[in-house]
Coordinates of C-alpha atoms and ligand atoms in Angstrom, one line a residue:
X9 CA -2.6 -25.4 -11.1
X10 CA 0.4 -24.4 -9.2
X11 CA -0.5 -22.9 -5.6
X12 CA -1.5 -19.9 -4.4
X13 CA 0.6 -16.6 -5.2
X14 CA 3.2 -15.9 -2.6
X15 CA 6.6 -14.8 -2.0
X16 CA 8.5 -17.5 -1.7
X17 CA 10.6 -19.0 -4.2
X18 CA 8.0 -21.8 -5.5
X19 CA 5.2 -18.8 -5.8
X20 CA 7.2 -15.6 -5.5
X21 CA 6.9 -12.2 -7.7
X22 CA 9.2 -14.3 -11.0
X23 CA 6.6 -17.2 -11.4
X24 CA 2.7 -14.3 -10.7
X25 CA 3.0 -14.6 -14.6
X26 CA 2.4 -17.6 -14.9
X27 CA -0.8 -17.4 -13.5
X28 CA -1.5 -13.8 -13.7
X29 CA -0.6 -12.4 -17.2
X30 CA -0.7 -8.4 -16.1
X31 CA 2.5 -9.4 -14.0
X32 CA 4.0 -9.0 -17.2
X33 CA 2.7 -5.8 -18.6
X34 CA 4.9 -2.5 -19.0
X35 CA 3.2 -0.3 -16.0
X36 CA 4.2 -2.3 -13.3
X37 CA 4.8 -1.5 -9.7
X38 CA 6.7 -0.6 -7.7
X39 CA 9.6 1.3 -9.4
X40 CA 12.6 3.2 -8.6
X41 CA 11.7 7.0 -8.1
X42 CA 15.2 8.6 -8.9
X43 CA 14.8 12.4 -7.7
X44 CA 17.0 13.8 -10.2
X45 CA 14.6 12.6 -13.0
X46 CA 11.0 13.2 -11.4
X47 CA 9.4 15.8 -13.2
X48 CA 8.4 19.6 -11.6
X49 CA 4.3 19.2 -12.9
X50 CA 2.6 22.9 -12.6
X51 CA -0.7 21.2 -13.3
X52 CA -0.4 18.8 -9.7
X53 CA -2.6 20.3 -6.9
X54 CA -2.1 19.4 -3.3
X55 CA -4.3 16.2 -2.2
X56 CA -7.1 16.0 0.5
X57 CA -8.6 13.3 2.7
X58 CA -11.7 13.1 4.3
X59 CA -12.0 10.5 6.5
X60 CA -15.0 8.9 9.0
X61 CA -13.5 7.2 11.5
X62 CA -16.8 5.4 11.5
X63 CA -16.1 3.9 8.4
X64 CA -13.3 1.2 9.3
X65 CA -15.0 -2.1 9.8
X66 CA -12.3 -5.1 10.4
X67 CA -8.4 -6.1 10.3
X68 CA -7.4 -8.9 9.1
X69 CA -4.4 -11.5 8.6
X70 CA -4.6 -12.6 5.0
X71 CA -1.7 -14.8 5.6
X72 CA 0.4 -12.1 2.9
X73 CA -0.5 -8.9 4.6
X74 CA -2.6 -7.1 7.5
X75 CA -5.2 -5.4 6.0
X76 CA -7.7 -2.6 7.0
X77 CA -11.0 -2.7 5.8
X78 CA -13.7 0.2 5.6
X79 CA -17.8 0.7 4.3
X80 CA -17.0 1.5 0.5
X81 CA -20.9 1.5 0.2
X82 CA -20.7 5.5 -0.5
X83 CA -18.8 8.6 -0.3
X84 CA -17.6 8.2 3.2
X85 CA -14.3 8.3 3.6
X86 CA -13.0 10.0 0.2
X87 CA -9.5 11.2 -1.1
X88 CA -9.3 14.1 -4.0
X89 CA -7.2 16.6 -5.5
X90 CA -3.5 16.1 -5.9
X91 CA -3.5 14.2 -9.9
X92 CA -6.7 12.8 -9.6
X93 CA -9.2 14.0 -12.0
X94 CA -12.2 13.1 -9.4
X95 CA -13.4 11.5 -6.3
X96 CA -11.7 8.1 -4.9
X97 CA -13.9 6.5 -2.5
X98 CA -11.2 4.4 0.6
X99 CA -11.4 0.6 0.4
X100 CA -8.5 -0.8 2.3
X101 CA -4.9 -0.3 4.0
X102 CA -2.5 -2.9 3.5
X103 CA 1.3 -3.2 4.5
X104 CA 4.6 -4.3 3.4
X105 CA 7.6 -5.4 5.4
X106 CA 10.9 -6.7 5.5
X107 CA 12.7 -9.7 7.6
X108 CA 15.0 -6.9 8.9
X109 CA 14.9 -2.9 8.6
X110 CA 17.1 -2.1 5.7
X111 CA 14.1 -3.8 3.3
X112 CA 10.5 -4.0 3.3
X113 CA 9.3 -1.6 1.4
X114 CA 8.4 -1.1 -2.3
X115 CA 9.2 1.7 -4.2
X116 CA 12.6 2.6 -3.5
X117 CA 13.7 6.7 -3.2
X118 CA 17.1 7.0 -4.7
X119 CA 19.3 4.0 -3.5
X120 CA 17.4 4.0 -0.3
X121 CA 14.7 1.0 0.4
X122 CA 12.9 1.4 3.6
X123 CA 11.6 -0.7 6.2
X124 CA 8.2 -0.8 5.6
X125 CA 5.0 1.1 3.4
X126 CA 1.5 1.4 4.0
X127 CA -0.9 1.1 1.0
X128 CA -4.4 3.0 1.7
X129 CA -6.2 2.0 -1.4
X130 CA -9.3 4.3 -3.1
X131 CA -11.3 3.6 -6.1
X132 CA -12.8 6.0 -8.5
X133 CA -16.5 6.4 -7.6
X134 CA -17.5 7.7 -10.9
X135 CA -17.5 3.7 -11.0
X136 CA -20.4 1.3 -10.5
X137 CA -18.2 -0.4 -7.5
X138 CA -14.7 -1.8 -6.6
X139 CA -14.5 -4.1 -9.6
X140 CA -15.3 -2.5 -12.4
X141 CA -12.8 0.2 -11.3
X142 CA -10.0 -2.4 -10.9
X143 CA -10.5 -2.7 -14.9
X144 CA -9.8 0.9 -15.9
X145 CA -6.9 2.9 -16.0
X146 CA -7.9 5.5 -13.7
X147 CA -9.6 3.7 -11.6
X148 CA -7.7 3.0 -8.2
X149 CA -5.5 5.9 -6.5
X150 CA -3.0 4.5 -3.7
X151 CA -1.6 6.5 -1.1
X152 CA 1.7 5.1 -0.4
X153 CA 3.1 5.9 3.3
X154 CA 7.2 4.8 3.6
X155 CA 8.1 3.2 6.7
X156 CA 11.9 4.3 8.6
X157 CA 12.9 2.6 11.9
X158 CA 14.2 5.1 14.4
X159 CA 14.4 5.1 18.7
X160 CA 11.4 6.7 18.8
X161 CA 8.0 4.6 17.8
X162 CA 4.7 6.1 16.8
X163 CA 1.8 6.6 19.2
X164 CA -0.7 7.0 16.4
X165 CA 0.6 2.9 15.5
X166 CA -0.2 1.4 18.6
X167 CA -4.2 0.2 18.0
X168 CA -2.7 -1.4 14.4
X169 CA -0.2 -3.0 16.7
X170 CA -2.2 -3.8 19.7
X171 CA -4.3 -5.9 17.5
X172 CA -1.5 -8.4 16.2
X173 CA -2.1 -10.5 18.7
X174 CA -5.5 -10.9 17.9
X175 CA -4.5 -11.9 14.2
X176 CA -1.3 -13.7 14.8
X177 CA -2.4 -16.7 12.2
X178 CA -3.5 -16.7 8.8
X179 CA -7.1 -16.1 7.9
X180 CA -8.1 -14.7 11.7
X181 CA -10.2 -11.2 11.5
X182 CA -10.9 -8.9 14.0
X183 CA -13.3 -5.8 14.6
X184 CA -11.3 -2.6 14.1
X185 CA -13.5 0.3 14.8
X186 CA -13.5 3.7 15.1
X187 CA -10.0 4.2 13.2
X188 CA -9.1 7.2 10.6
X189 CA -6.1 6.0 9.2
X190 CA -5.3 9.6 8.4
X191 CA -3.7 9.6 11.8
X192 CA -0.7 7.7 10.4
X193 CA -0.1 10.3 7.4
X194 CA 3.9 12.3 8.1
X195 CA 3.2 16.3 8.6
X196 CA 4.9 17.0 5.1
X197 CA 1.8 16.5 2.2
X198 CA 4.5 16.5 -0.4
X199 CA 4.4 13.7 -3.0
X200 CA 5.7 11.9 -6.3
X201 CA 2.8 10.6 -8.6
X202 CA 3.2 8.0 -11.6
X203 CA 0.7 5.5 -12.9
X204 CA 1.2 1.8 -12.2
X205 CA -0.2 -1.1 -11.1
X206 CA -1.4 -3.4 -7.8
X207 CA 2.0 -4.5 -6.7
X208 CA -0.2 -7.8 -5.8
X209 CA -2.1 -10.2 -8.3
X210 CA -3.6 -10.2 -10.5
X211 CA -1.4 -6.8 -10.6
X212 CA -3.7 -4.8 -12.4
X213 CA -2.3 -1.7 -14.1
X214 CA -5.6 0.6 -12.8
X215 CA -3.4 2.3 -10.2
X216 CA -2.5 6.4 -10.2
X217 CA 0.4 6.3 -7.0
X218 CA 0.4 8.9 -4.6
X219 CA 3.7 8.5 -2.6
X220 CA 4.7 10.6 0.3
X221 CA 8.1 12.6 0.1
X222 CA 8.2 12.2 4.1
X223 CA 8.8 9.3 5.6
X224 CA 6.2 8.1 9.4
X225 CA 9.3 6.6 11.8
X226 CA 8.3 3.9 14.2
X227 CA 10.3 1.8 16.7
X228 CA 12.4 -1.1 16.4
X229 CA 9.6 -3.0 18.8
X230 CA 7.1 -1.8 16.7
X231 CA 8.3 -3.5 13.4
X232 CA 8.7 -6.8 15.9
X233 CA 5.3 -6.9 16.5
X234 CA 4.7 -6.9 12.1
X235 CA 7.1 -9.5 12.0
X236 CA 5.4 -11.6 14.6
X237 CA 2.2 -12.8 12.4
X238 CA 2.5 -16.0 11.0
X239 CA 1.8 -16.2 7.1
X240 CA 0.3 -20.1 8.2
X241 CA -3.1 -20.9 9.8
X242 CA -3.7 -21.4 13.4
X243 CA -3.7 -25.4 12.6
X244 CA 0.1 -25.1 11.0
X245 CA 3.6 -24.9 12.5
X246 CA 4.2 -20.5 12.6
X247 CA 6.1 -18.9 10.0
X248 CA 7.1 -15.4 10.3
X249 CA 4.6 -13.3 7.8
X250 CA 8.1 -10.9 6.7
X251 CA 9.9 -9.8 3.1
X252 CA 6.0 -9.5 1.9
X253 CA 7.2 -7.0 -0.7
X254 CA 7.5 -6.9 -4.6
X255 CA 10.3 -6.4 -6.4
X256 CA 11.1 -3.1 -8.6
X257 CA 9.4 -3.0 -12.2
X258 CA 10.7 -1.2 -15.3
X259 CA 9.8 2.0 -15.0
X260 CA 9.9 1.7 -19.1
X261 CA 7.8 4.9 -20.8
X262 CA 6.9 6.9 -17.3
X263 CA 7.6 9.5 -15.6
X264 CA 7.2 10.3 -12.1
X265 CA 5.9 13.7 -11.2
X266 CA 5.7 16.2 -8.5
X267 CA 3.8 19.2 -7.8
X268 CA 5.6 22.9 -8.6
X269 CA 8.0 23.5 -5.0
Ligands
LIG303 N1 -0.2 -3.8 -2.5 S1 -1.4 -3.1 -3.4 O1 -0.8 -2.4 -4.5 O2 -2.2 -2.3 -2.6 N2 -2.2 -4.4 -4.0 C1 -3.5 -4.6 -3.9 N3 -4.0 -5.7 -4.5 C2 -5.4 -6.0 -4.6 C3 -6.2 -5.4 -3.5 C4 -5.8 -3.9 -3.3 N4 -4.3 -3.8 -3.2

């Protein structure tokens, strides 16, 4: 069977089908969100977090991302409101970046793709667990976080960053304690909303997206230090862990939303 998914042209985004089928289906993501055709929504209510800090248990190098676990085990760290029709129960943060800063991230806002996004994923607790969430269309809810590169870098980054040198290879963990990834959220709540899919196999289409209007700025240094994992284990020649992103998806028969201004 051909190797593990990837992004590179032997086991990139065109060839997931082949080994995951749901590549292919019609609620794919990311997309395009073209502000002149989003959709004012009455019925969309602002969103809420509430987060334990003491819930965040380890960060990781999975060789295609750096991700941010936390205790799913119960209502601990929980986002509501906004479209969701209950209680999503926080699982894991990932992120997406480019090679340089004018790509990286996944949805695109008008013509513009940004440097970087942050994933914090939820599931739907009215769910047995994780897995049979992942299997239902309402059953995941990601808050998407877009990433600009400016002068200034952003304080509330650093322990994300400070711990890439811990992680520099594929498959190394660390502890990551004590961390509210609320702190990274931009001031402005304001968000588009359409249904889609894991932008990651096996690409599931169980995901209602939450993506923030504002985008968080960080330094130029900062995005170095994203750029300097290696997407190879500690036993192989480094590779710089970059362009981890998913192309845009047909938006075909959705809309994107947004609550009443
Ligand atoms: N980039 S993404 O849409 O968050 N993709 C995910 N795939 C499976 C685990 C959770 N997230």
């Amino acid at each position: 069977t051909q190797h593990p998914w990837g992004y590179s042209k032997e086991n990139g985004p065109d060839r997931w089908h082949e080994t995951y089928p749901l590549a292919k289906g019609n609620n794919q993501s990311p997309v395009a969100i073209l502000t002149k055709d989003v959709f004012q929504d009455p019925v969309l209510l602002p969103w809420f977090t509430s987060y334990d800090p003491g819930a965040s248990k380890t960060i990781t190098n999975t060789g295609k991302t750096c991700r941010i676990a936390f205790d799913d085990t119960f209502d601990r760290s929980v986002l509501r409101g906004g479209p969701l029709p209950g209680i999503y129960r926080l699982r894991q943060l990932n992120i997406h970046w480019g090679s340089t800063d004018d790509k990286g991230s996944e949805h695109v806002v008008d013509a513009t793709r940004y440097a970087g996004e942050i994933h914090v994923v939820h599931w739907y607790s009215k769910y047995s667990n994780y897995g049979d969430a992942v299997r239902k269309p309402d059953g995941v809810a990601i808050l998407a976080i877009l990433i600009q590169v400016e002068k200034t870098p952003k304080p509330e980054m650093k322990r994300i960053l400070e711990e890439m040198s811990n992680i520099k290879a594929k498959g190394k963990e660390a502890p990551f304690q004590n961390f509210d990834p609320s702190i990274l959220f931009p001031k402005n709540r304001s968000y588009w909303t359409y249904q889609g899919s894991f932008t990651t196999p096996s690409c599931e289409e169980c995901v209602t997206w939450i993506i923030l209007k504002e985008p968080i700025v960080v330094s130029e240094e900062q995005m170095e230090k994203f750029r300097s994992l290696s997407s190879k284990p500690a036993d192989e020649p480094h590779c710089p862990l970059v362009d981890n992103w998913r192309p845009l998806q047909p938006l075909n028969n959705r809309m994107v939303r947004t609550p009443y201004q």
